[in-house]
Amino acid sequence: MDAEVERYVTSLDPDLLQLAEVSPLALKQNPDIAQGLYSQWLTLPETSKMVKSLIEDAKAGAPLNVPGSCSGTNAAAGNPLPSMFVPGSAPPLSPRSTTGSPRVAKRGTGTGVSSFASPLKLVSEPVREVIPQFYFKYGCPPPEELKEQCLSRIENIFFGHVDGLQIHEFKSVTKDICKLPSFFSAALFRKIDVDCTGTVTRDAFVDYWVNSNMMTTDITTQIFNILKQPDRKYLSQEDFKPVLQELLATHPGLEFLHGTPEFQERYAETVIYRIFYYVNRSGNGQLTLRELKRGNLIAAMQHADEEEDINKVLRYFSYEHFYVIYCKFWELDTDHDFLIDKENLIRYGNHALTYRIVDKIFSQAPRKFTSKVEGKMGYEDFVYFILAEEDKSSEPSLEYWFKCIDLDGNEILTPNEMQFFYEEQLHRMECMTQEPVLFEDILCQMIDMIAPENESHFSLRDLKGNKLSGNVFNILFNLNKFMAFETRDPFLARQEREEPNLTEWDRFAHTEYIRLSMEEDAEDASNGSGDVWDESLEAPF
């Protein structure tokens, strides 16, 4: 029954309801209302009588005469059909003001709008807001004013060079227009001169620097795009070699190395290894743009370009730091095959390290060796080791030693794991007739020092959030530094407070460089040469 009623209602002409109080247009737009009214109308007594009468007429074959079957304004006047509203019970209509009612106003306009149109005011279609482009695959295009200024400077530099600039003439372009370190000149030149013609024309430079929107990108992205290979999304160690070669050839603080190309190569390698140790946080040898932006390499490059004394550039480029790293390696490499084994490394720092930690290093737990010889550590591996050992306050160092102590690789350091390494320290203290410190006592001291989230273990996050974390590793496997921490020199503590910008590595390298220089001077004096070595004039080898 309900299904049939619904079927009839959907095809029902609202005018058949003969309801003067309700707009037929409203019923057509709201069929649910029509169905409800129709159902209520069927329940009225008058409707029941009329339906029975029509059924009897239909059975008798009499013609059906349903008044009001055709729609019109006159249908309601003689409507015999009962209204669903009881007379006198319908709510009053709103006052029909000739000025205030939009329906009355529209009736007299003759515009053809239905008298049953919505009384709501017609709203024009909203104006579509145009959102300016905010992503550009190749960088945001430069403003016209900035572009014109850049083109003007380019015209001045390329004026008189119809055939273009050669590589030795390109430094002014790199420095003045691109605002890049001057030792990027050759790399930028070769990036533009893809056909290796030996010259870069004005149009070729404008197309690369201006039209490709390179000039509007940040300097980190510019350097990344200049150094990387076209088919890669990362930088490898090889990508930095051309830049280091030009730095060695042009920097006044490195002129003394021009006569010793073998040490120029070692210096460049050491700088690159230091860069990847600190900046390539993933440790996969593929330096990404994200890593480059998070590091301080670009600032160090700019500093190296502006500072004539290369030793004042402590990040990555200091020659004194290279000198210390190389000499320390050379001291351990007794057969000078450029490889060191366990017995060589155990002598580091006057036998400061335990055998157990050296075994873990050579098991390649913290880092896979680049050396292809089994049981041997190469120069690059040693650079990573010495940077981690002498600056345990840095995140790369904490990660390096954390992997060594984490025997089961579950990314937490448990008391059992730490005790395994401390046992050898305890034995060494007893052999040196020093008062031993029991592990239970030292564990309480380390917990108080680090304040981990869970006192049952140390996580890498716990260690990275504490400035004293390096002392934990010194306690476990470096006896000399452990004793130095227990008998802390107040003079050194005051010196660290006065020079907060210096890292542990900076202080170590400075002290070691002075020691090595004095040994070099003493050796020269004993040989009777009478000459004191000057690091600014010749190579120290």
Coordinates of C-alpha atoms in Angstrom, one line a residue:
M1 CA 0.0 0.0 0.0
D2 CA 2.8 2.5 1.0
A3 CA 4.6 1.6 -2.2
E4 CA 1.6 2.4 -4.3
V5 CA 0.9 5.6 -2.5
E6 CA 4.6 6.7 -3.0
R7 CA 4.3 5.8 -6.7
Y8 CA 1.2 8.0 -7.1
V9 CA 2.6 10.8 -5.1
T10 CA 5.7 11.1 -7.3
S11 CA 3.5 11.6 -10.3
L12 CA 0.9 13.6 -8.5
D13 CA 0.0 17.0 -9.8
P14 CA 0.0 19.2 -6.6
D15 CA -2.9 21.2 -8.0
L16 CA -5.1 18.1 -7.5
L17 CA -4.8 18.6 -3.7
Q18 CA -6.8 21.8 -4.1
L19 CA -4.9 23.5 -1.3
A20 CA -5.2 27.2 -1.5
E21 CA -3.1 27.6 1.6
V22 CA 0.0 25.8 0.2
S23 CA 2.0 26.7 -2.9
P24 CA 2.0 23.9 -5.6
L25 CA 5.6 24.9 -6.4
A26 CA 6.6 24.2 -2.8
L27 CA 5.0 20.7 -3.1
K28 CA 6.8 20.0 -6.3
Q29 CA 10.1 20.9 -4.8
N30 CA 9.5 18.9 -1.7
P31 CA 7.8 15.6 -2.6
D32 CA 8.1 14.4 1.1
I33 CA 5.7 17.1 2.1
A34 CA 3.3 16.2 -0.7
Q35 CA 3.3 12.6 0.4
G36 CA 2.6 13.6 4.0
L37 CA -0.2 15.9 3.1
Y38 CA -1.6 13.3 0.7
S39 CA -1.6 10.6 3.4
Q40 CA -3.2 12.9 5.9
W41 CA -5.9 13.9 3.3
L42 CA -6.7 10.2 2.7
T43 CA -7.5 9.8 6.4
L44 CA -10.2 12.6 6.4
P45 CA -13.8 11.3 6.7
E46 CA -14.9 13.4 3.7
T47 CA -12.2 11.8 1.6
S48 CA -13.3 8.3 2.6
K49 CA -16.9 9.1 1.5
M50 CA -15.8 10.5 -1.8
V51 CA -13.5 7.5 -2.6
K52 CA -16.3 5.1 -1.8
S53 CA -18.7 7.0 -4.0
L54 CA -16.2 7.0 -6.9
I55 CA -15.6 3.2 -6.5
E56 CA -19.3 2.5 -6.6
D57 CA -19.7 4.7 -9.8
A58 CA -16.8 2.9 -11.4
K59 CA -18.4 -0.5 -10.6
A60 CA -21.7 0.6 -12.1
G61 CA -20.0 1.9 -15.2
A62 CA -21.0 5.4 -14.7
P63 CA -18.6 8.1 -16.0
L64 CA -16.3 9.5 -13.4
N65 CA -16.6 13.2 -12.7
V66 CA -13.8 14.5 -10.5
P67 CA -14.0 18.2 -10.0
G68 CA -10.8 20.2 -10.1
S69 CA -8.9 17.6 -12.2
C70 CA -7.4 20.3 -14.3
S71 CA -5.1 22.8 -12.7
G72 CA -5.9 26.5 -12.6
T73 CA -6.5 29.4 -10.4
N74 CA -10.3 28.8 -10.5
A75 CA -10.1 25.2 -9.3
A76 CA -9.9 26.3 -5.7
A77 CA -13.1 28.4 -5.9
G78 CA -15.5 25.5 -6.5
N79 CA -13.4 22.8 -4.8
P80 CA -15.6 20.1 -3.3
L81 CA -12.5 18.3 -2.1
P82 CA -11.9 18.6 1.6
S83 CA -9.1 20.7 2.8
M84 CA -6.6 19.2 5.2
F85 CA -6.8 22.4 7.3
V86 CA -9.9 22.7 9.5
P87 CA -11.6 26.0 8.7
G88 CA -10.4 28.7 11.0
S89 CA -7.4 26.6 12.1
A90 CA -5.0 27.7 9.4
P91 CA -2.3 30.2 10.4
P92 CA -2.8 33.7 9.0
L93 CA -0.9 34.7 5.9
S94 CA 1.8 37.3 6.2
P95 CA 0.6 40.9 5.3
R96 CA 0.7 41.5 1.6
S97 CA 2.4 44.9 1.4
T98 CA 2.6 46.3 -2.1
T99 CA 6.1 47.6 -1.3
G100 CA 7.6 45.1 1.0
S101 CA 6.7 41.7 -0.4
P102 CA 8.9 40.5 -3.2
R103 CA 6.2 38.2 -4.5
V104 CA 3.7 41.1 -4.9
A105 CA 6.4 43.3 -6.4
K106 CA 7.2 40.7 -9.0
R107 CA 3.6 40.1 -10.1
G108 CA 3.2 43.5 -11.5
T109 CA 6.5 43.6 -13.4
G110 CA 5.3 41.4 -16.2
T111 CA 8.7 39.8 -16.5
G112 CA 7.3 36.3 -16.7
V113 CA 8.5 35.2 -13.3
S114 CA 6.2 32.7 -11.6
S115 CA 4.0 34.1 -8.9
F116 CA 5.2 31.2 -6.8
A117 CA 8.9 32.0 -7.1
S118 CA 11.1 31.9 -4.0
P119 CA 10.7 35.0 -1.9
L120 CA 14.5 34.9 -1.2
K121 CA 16.5 37.6 -2.9
L122 CA 18.5 36.3 -5.9
V123 CA 22.2 36.3 -5.2
S124 CA 24.6 36.8 -8.0
E125 CA 27.3 34.1 -8.6
P126 CA 30.3 34.8 -6.4
V127 CA 33.4 36.1 -8.1
R128 CA 36.0 33.4 -8.5
E129 CA 39.2 34.1 -6.6
V130 CA 42.3 33.6 -8.6
I131 CA 45.1 32.0 -6.5
P132 CA 48.5 33.0 -7.8
Q133 CA 51.0 30.2 -8.7
F134 CA 53.1 29.3 -5.6
Y135 CA 55.0 26.2 -6.8
F136 CA 57.6 26.4 -9.6
K137 CA 59.4 23.2 -10.5
Y138 CA 62.6 25.1 -11.5
G139 CA 62.3 27.9 -9.0
C140 CA 60.3 31.0 -8.7
P141 CA 60.9 33.4 -11.7
P142 CA 62.8 36.6 -10.7
P143 CA 60.9 39.9 -10.5
E144 CA 61.3 42.0 -13.6
E145 CA 63.3 44.7 -11.7
L146 CA 65.8 42.2 -10.3
K147 CA 66.0 40.5 -13.6
E148 CA 66.9 43.8 -15.4
Q149 CA 69.5 44.6 -12.8
C150 CA 71.1 41.2 -13.2
L151 CA 71.1 41.4 -17.0
S152 CA 72.7 44.8 -16.8
R153 CA 75.6 43.5 -14.7
I154 CA 76.0 40.5 -17.1
E155 CA 76.2 42.9 -20.0
N156 CA 79.0 44.9 -18.3
I157 CA 81.0 41.7 -17.6
F158 CA 80.6 40.2 -21.0
F159 CA 81.1 43.5 -22.9
G160 CA 83.9 43.1 -25.3
H161 CA 83.8 39.3 -25.2
V162 CA 81.8 38.5 -28.2
D163 CA 83.0 34.9 -28.3
G164 CA 82.4 34.5 -24.5
L165 CA 84.6 34.2 -21.4
Q166 CA 87.3 31.6 -20.8
I167 CA 87.6 29.7 -17.6
H168 CA 90.3 31.9 -16.1
E169 CA 88.0 35.0 -16.8
F170 CA 84.9 33.5 -15.2
K171 CA 85.7 34.2 -11.5
S172 CA 84.1 37.6 -11.6
V173 CA 80.9 36.1 -12.9
T174 CA 80.9 33.5 -10.1
K175 CA 81.7 36.0 -7.4
D176 CA 80.0 39.2 -8.4
I177 CA 76.8 38.0 -10.2
C178 CA 76.2 34.6 -8.7
K179 CA 77.4 35.5 -5.2
L180 CA 79.0 32.1 -4.9
P181 CA 82.5 31.3 -3.3
S182 CA 85.2 32.0 -5.9
F183 CA 86.5 28.4 -5.9
F184 CA 83.2 27.3 -7.5
S185 CA 84.2 29.2 -10.7
A186 CA 85.5 26.2 -12.5
A187 CA 82.6 23.9 -11.5
L188 CA 80.1 26.5 -12.6
F189 CA 81.9 27.1 -15.9
R190 CA 82.0 23.4 -16.8
K191 CA 78.3 23.1 -15.8
I192 CA 77.4 25.7 -18.4
D193 CA 80.0 24.6 -21.0
V194 CA 78.4 21.2 -21.5
D195 CA 80.0 20.8 -25.0
C196 CA 83.5 21.6 -23.6
T197 CA 84.1 24.4 -26.0
G198 CA 86.4 26.3 -23.5
T199 CA 84.2 29.4 -23.5
V200 CA 80.9 30.4 -22.0
T201 CA 78.9 33.0 -24.0
R202 CA 76.6 35.7 -22.6
D203 CA 73.5 33.9 -24.0
A204 CA 74.6 30.6 -22.5
F205 CA 75.1 32.1 -19.1
V206 CA 71.8 34.0 -19.2
D207 CA 69.9 30.9 -20.3
Y208 CA 71.4 28.8 -17.4
W209 CA 71.4 31.4 -14.6
V210 CA 68.5 33.7 -15.4
N211 CA 66.0 31.9 -17.7
S212 CA 66.2 28.6 -15.7
N213 CA 65.5 30.7 -12.5
M214 CA 68.7 29.6 -10.8
M215 CA 69.3 33.2 -9.6
T216 CA 66.2 33.1 -7.4
T217 CA 66.9 29.8 -5.6
D218 CA 68.8 29.8 -2.3
I219 CA 72.5 29.4 -2.3
T220 CA 72.4 25.8 -0.9
T221 CA 70.2 24.7 -3.8
Q222 CA 72.4 26.5 -6.3
I223 CA 75.6 24.8 -5.0
F224 CA 73.8 21.4 -4.9
N225 CA 72.7 21.7 -8.5
I226 CA 76.1 22.9 -9.7
L227 CA 78.0 20.0 -8.0
K228 CA 75.6 17.1 -8.6
Q229 CA 75.6 14.9 -11.7
P230 CA 72.6 15.4 -14.1
D231 CA 71.2 11.9 -13.5
R232 CA 71.4 11.9 -9.7
K233 CA 69.6 13.5 -6.8
Y234 CA 72.5 13.4 -4.4
L235 CA 76.2 14.4 -4.1
S236 CA 79.0 11.8 -3.9
Q237 CA 82.5 12.3 -2.7
E238 CA 83.7 12.6 -6.3
D239 CA 81.5 15.7 -6.9
F240 CA 83.5 17.7 -4.3
K241 CA 86.9 17.1 -5.8
P242 CA 86.8 19.8 -8.5
V243 CA 85.9 22.4 -5.9
L244 CA 88.7 21.3 -3.5
Q245 CA 91.2 21.3 -6.4
E246 CA 90.4 24.9 -7.2
L247 CA 90.5 25.9 -3.5
L248 CA 94.0 24.4 -3.3
A249 CA 95.0 26.2 -6.5
T250 CA 93.7 29.6 -5.5
H251 CA 93.5 30.0 -1.7
P252 CA 96.4 32.1 -0.3
G253 CA 96.5 30.0 2.8
L254 CA 97.3 26.9 0.9
E255 CA 99.9 28.2 -1.5
F256 CA 102.7 26.4 0.4
L257 CA 101.3 23.0 -0.8
H258 CA 101.7 23.8 -4.5
G259 CA 105.1 22.0 -4.5
T260 CA 103.7 18.8 -2.9
P261 CA 100.8 17.5 -5.0
E262 CA 100.6 14.3 -3.0
F263 CA 99.7 16.2 0.1
Q264 CA 97.3 18.4 -1.8
E265 CA 95.4 15.2 -2.6
R266 CA 95.5 14.0 1.1
Y267 CA 94.2 17.4 2.3
A268 CA 91.3 17.3 -0.2
E269 CA 90.4 13.8 0.8
T270 CA 90.5 14.7 4.5
V271 CA 88.2 17.7 3.9
I272 CA 85.7 15.5 2.0
Y273 CA 85.7 12.8 4.6
R274 CA 85.0 15.4 7.3
I275 CA 82.2 16.8 5.2
F276 CA 80.5 13.4 4.9
Y277 CA 81.1 12.5 8.5
Y278 CA 79.2 15.5 9.8
V279 CA 76.7 16.3 7.0
N280 CA 75.8 12.9 5.5
R281 CA 73.8 11.9 8.5
S282 CA 72.4 8.8 6.8
G283 CA 75.9 7.5 6.3
N284 CA 75.3 6.0 2.9
G285 CA 77.7 8.2 1.0
Q286 CA 74.9 10.0 -0.8
L287 CA 74.6 13.6 0.4
T288 CA 71.1 14.9 -0.3
L289 CA 69.9 18.4 -0.6
R290 CA 68.0 18.1 2.7
E291 CA 71.2 17.1 4.5
L292 CA 73.1 19.9 2.9
K293 CA 70.5 22.4 4.1
R294 CA 70.6 21.1 7.6
G295 CA 74.4 21.3 7.9
N296 CA 76.8 24.2 8.1
L297 CA 78.9 23.4 5.1
I298 CA 77.8 26.3 3.0
A299 CA 78.6 28.8 5.7
A300 CA 82.0 27.2 6.1
M301 CA 82.6 27.5 2.3
Q302 CA 81.8 31.2 2.4
H303 CA 84.1 31.6 5.4
A304 CA 86.9 29.9 3.6
D305 CA 86.4 32.1 0.6
E306 CA 86.6 35.3 2.7
E307 CA 89.3 34.3 5.2
E308 CA 93.0 34.3 4.0
D309 CA 94.1 32.2 7.0
I310 CA 92.7 28.8 6.2
N311 CA 93.4 27.6 9.8
K312 CA 90.8 30.0 11.1
V313 CA 88.2 28.1 9.2
L314 CA 87.7 25.4 11.9
R315 CA 84.8 23.7 10.1
Y316 CA 86.2 21.2 7.6
F317 CA 88.9 23.3 5.9
S318 CA 91.5 23.9 8.6
Y319 CA 95.0 22.7 7.4
E320 CA 96.1 22.3 11.0
H321 CA 93.2 19.9 11.6
F322 CA 94.3 17.9 8.5
Y323 CA 97.8 17.9 9.8
V324 CA 96.8 16.4 13.1
I325 CA 94.6 13.7 11.5
Y326 CA 97.3 12.7 9.0
C327 CA 100.1 12.6 11.5
K328 CA 98.2 10.6 14.0
F329 CA 97.4 8.0 11.3
W330 CA 101.0 8.0 10.1
E331 CA 102.2 7.3 13.7
L332 CA 100.0 4.2 13.9
D333 CA 100.8 3.0 10.4
T334 CA 104.2 1.6 11.2
D335 CA 104.8 -0.2 7.9
H336 CA 103.3 2.8 6.0
D337 CA 101.1 0.7 3.7
F338 CA 98.3 3.2 4.4
L339 CA 96.5 0.5 6.4
I340 CA 96.3 -0.1 10.2
D341 CA 95.2 -3.2 12.1
K342 CA 94.0 -3.9 15.6
E343 CA 97.5 -3.9 17.1
N344 CA 98.1 -0.5 15.5
L345 CA 94.9 1.0 16.7
I346 CA 95.3 -0.3 20.3
R347 CA 98.3 2.1 20.6
Y348 CA 96.2 5.1 19.9
G349 CA 96.3 7.8 22.6
N350 CA 99.0 6.0 24.6
H351 CA 96.9 2.8 24.8
A352 CA 93.9 4.6 26.0
L353 CA 91.3 2.2 24.5
T354 CA 90.3 -1.2 25.6
Y355 CA 90.7 -4.4 23.5
R356 CA 87.0 -5.0 23.6
I357 CA 86.1 -1.7 22.0
V358 CA 88.8 -2.0 19.4
D359 CA 87.4 -5.5 18.5
K360 CA 84.0 -3.9 18.1
I361 CA 85.4 -1.2 15.8
F362 CA 87.1 -3.8 13.6
S363 CA 83.9 -5.9 13.6
Q364 CA 82.6 -2.8 11.6
A365 CA 79.7 -2.5 14.0
P366 CA 79.7 1.4 13.9
R367 CA 80.6 1.7 10.2
K368 CA 81.6 -0.6 7.3
F369 CA 85.2 -0.1 6.4
T370 CA 86.0 1.3 3.0
S371 CA 89.3 -0.7 3.0
K372 CA 89.2 -3.8 0.8
V373 CA 91.7 -5.6 2.9
E374 CA 90.3 -8.0 5.6
G375 CA 91.1 -6.9 9.1
K376 CA 92.6 -3.5 8.0
M377 CA 91.4 0.0 8.5
G378 CA 91.9 2.5 5.7
Y379 CA 92.6 6.3 6.0
E380 CA 88.9 7.2 5.5
D381 CA 87.9 4.8 8.2
F382 CA 90.5 6.3 10.6
V383 CA 89.2 9.8 9.9
Y384 CA 85.7 8.7 11.0
F385 CA 87.3 7.0 14.1
I386 CA 89.4 9.9 15.3
L387 CA 86.6 12.5 14.8
A388 CA 84.3 10.2 16.8
E389 CA 86.9 9.5 19.5
E390 CA 88.0 13.1 20.1
D391 CA 84.6 14.8 20.0
K392 CA 82.0 12.7 21.8
S393 CA 79.7 15.7 22.2
S394 CA 78.7 15.5 18.5
E395 CA 75.7 13.5 17.2
P396 CA 77.8 11.5 14.7
S397 CA 80.1 10.5 17.5
L398 CA 77.3 9.4 19.8
E399 CA 75.8 7.3 17.1
Y400 CA 79.2 5.8 16.3
W401 CA 79.9 4.6 19.9
F402 CA 76.3 3.7 20.6
K403 CA 76.4 1.1 17.8
C404 CA 79.6 -0.3 19.4
I405 CA 78.1 -0.7 22.9
D406 CA 74.7 -2.0 21.6
L407 CA 75.7 -5.6 21.4
D408 CA 72.3 -7.1 20.4
G409 CA 71.3 -4.2 18.2
N410 CA 68.0 -3.5 20.0
E411 CA 68.8 0.3 20.0
I412 CA 69.1 0.5 23.8
L413 CA 72.1 0.2 26.1
T414 CA 71.4 -2.1 29.0
P415 CA 73.4 -2.4 32.3
N416 CA 74.7 -5.9 31.1
E417 CA 76.1 -4.4 27.9
M418 CA 77.8 -1.5 29.6
Q419 CA 79.2 -3.8 32.3
F420 CA 80.7 -6.0 29.6
F421 CA 82.9 -3.1 28.4
Y422 CA 83.5 -1.7 31.9
E423 CA 85.0 -5.0 33.2
E424 CA 88.1 -4.4 31.2
Q425 CA 88.4 -0.8 32.5
L426 CA 88.1 -2.2 36.1
H427 CA 90.8 -4.7 35.5
R428 CA 93.1 -2.0 34.0
M429 CA 92.5 0.2 37.1
E430 CA 93.5 -2.7 39.4
C431 CA 96.7 -3.3 37.3
M432 CA 97.6 0.4 37.6
T433 CA 97.1 0.2 41.4
Q434 CA 94.3 2.7 41.3
E435 CA 91.4 2.4 43.5
P436 CA 88.7 0.6 41.5
V437 CA 85.2 1.9 41.2
L438 CA 82.6 -0.9 41.2
F439 CA 80.2 -1.0 38.3
E440 CA 77.2 -0.6 40.5
D441 CA 78.5 2.7 41.7
I442 CA 79.5 3.9 38.3
L443 CA 76.1 2.9 36.9
C444 CA 74.4 5.1 39.5
Q445 CA 76.7 7.9 38.5
M446 CA 75.9 7.5 34.8
I447 CA 72.1 7.4 35.5
D448 CA 72.4 10.6 37.5
M449 CA 74.5 12.2 34.8
I450 CA 72.1 11.3 31.9
A451 CA 68.7 11.2 33.6
P452 CA 67.2 8.7 31.1
E453 CA 63.5 8.4 30.6
N454 CA 63.7 4.8 31.7
E455 CA 66.4 4.1 34.3
S456 CA 66.7 0.5 33.2
H457 CA 68.5 1.4 30.0
F458 CA 69.9 4.3 27.9
S459 CA 68.5 5.2 24.5
L460 CA 70.2 7.2 21.8
R461 CA 67.6 9.9 22.4
D462 CA 68.7 10.1 26.1
L463 CA 72.3 10.5 25.1
K464 CA 71.7 13.1 22.4
G465 CA 69.7 15.3 24.8
N466 CA 72.6 15.6 27.3
K467 CA 75.9 17.5 27.1
L468 CA 77.7 15.0 29.4
S469 CA 76.9 11.9 27.3
G470 CA 80.4 11.6 25.9
N471 CA 81.6 10.9 29.4
V472 CA 79.5 7.7 29.5
F473 CA 81.6 6.2 26.7
N474 CA 84.9 7.4 28.2
I475 CA 83.9 5.6 31.4
L476 CA 83.3 2.4 29.5
F477 CA 86.4 2.1 27.3
N478 CA 88.8 5.1 27.5
L479 CA 90.7 5.0 30.8
N480 CA 92.8 8.1 30.2
K481 CA 89.7 10.3 29.6
F482 CA 87.8 8.6 32.4
M483 CA 90.6 9.5 34.9
A484 CA 90.7 13.0 33.5
F485 CA 87.0 13.4 34.1
E486 CA 87.3 12.1 37.7
T487 CA 90.1 14.7 38.4
R488 CA 88.7 17.5 36.4
D489 CA 91.1 20.5 35.9
P490 CA 89.3 23.7 36.9
F491 CA 91.5 25.7 34.5
L492 CA 90.2 23.6 31.6
A493 CA 86.6 24.0 32.7
R494 CA 87.1 27.8 32.8
Q495 CA 88.7 27.8 29.4
E496 CA 85.7 25.9 28.0
R497 CA 83.3 28.4 29.4
E498 CA 85.3 31.3 27.9
E499 CA 85.3 29.7 24.5
P500 CA 81.9 28.1 24.1
N501 CA 82.1 28.1 20.3
L502 CA 85.0 25.6 20.3
T503 CA 84.2 21.9 20.2
E504 CA 86.1 19.2 21.9
W505 CA 87.7 18.4 18.5
D506 CA 88.8 22.0 18.0
R507 CA 90.6 22.0 21.4
F508 CA 92.1 18.6 20.8
A509 CA 93.4 19.5 17.4
H510 CA 94.9 22.7 18.6
T511 CA 96.7 21.0 21.5
E512 CA 98.0 18.2 19.3
Y513 CA 99.1 20.6 16.5
I514 CA 101.3 22.5 19.0
R515 CA 102.7 19.2 20.3
L516 CA 103.5 17.9 16.8
S517 CA 105.1 21.2 15.8
M518 CA 107.3 21.2 18.8
E519 CA 108.4 17.6 18.0
E520 CA 109.1 18.7 14.5
D521 CA 111.2 21.6 15.7
A522 CA 113.1 19.4 18.1
E523 CA 113.8 16.9 15.4
D524 CA 115.1 19.6 13.0
A525 CA 117.4 20.9 15.8
S526 CA 118.8 17.4 16.6
N527 CA 119.6 16.9 12.9
G528 CA 121.7 20.1 13.0
S529 CA 119.7 21.8 10.3
G530 CA 119.2 24.9 12.4
D531 CA 116.1 25.7 10.5
V532 CA 112.7 26.0 12.2
W533 CA 109.8 24.7 10.1
D534 CA 107.3 27.3 9.2
E535 CA 104.0 25.7 8.3
S536 CA 103.1 28.7 6.1
L537 CA 106.0 28.2 3.8
E538 CA 106.4 24.4 3.2
A539 CA 104.7 21.1 3.7
P540 CA 105.4 19.4 7.1
F541 CA 106.5 16.1 5.6

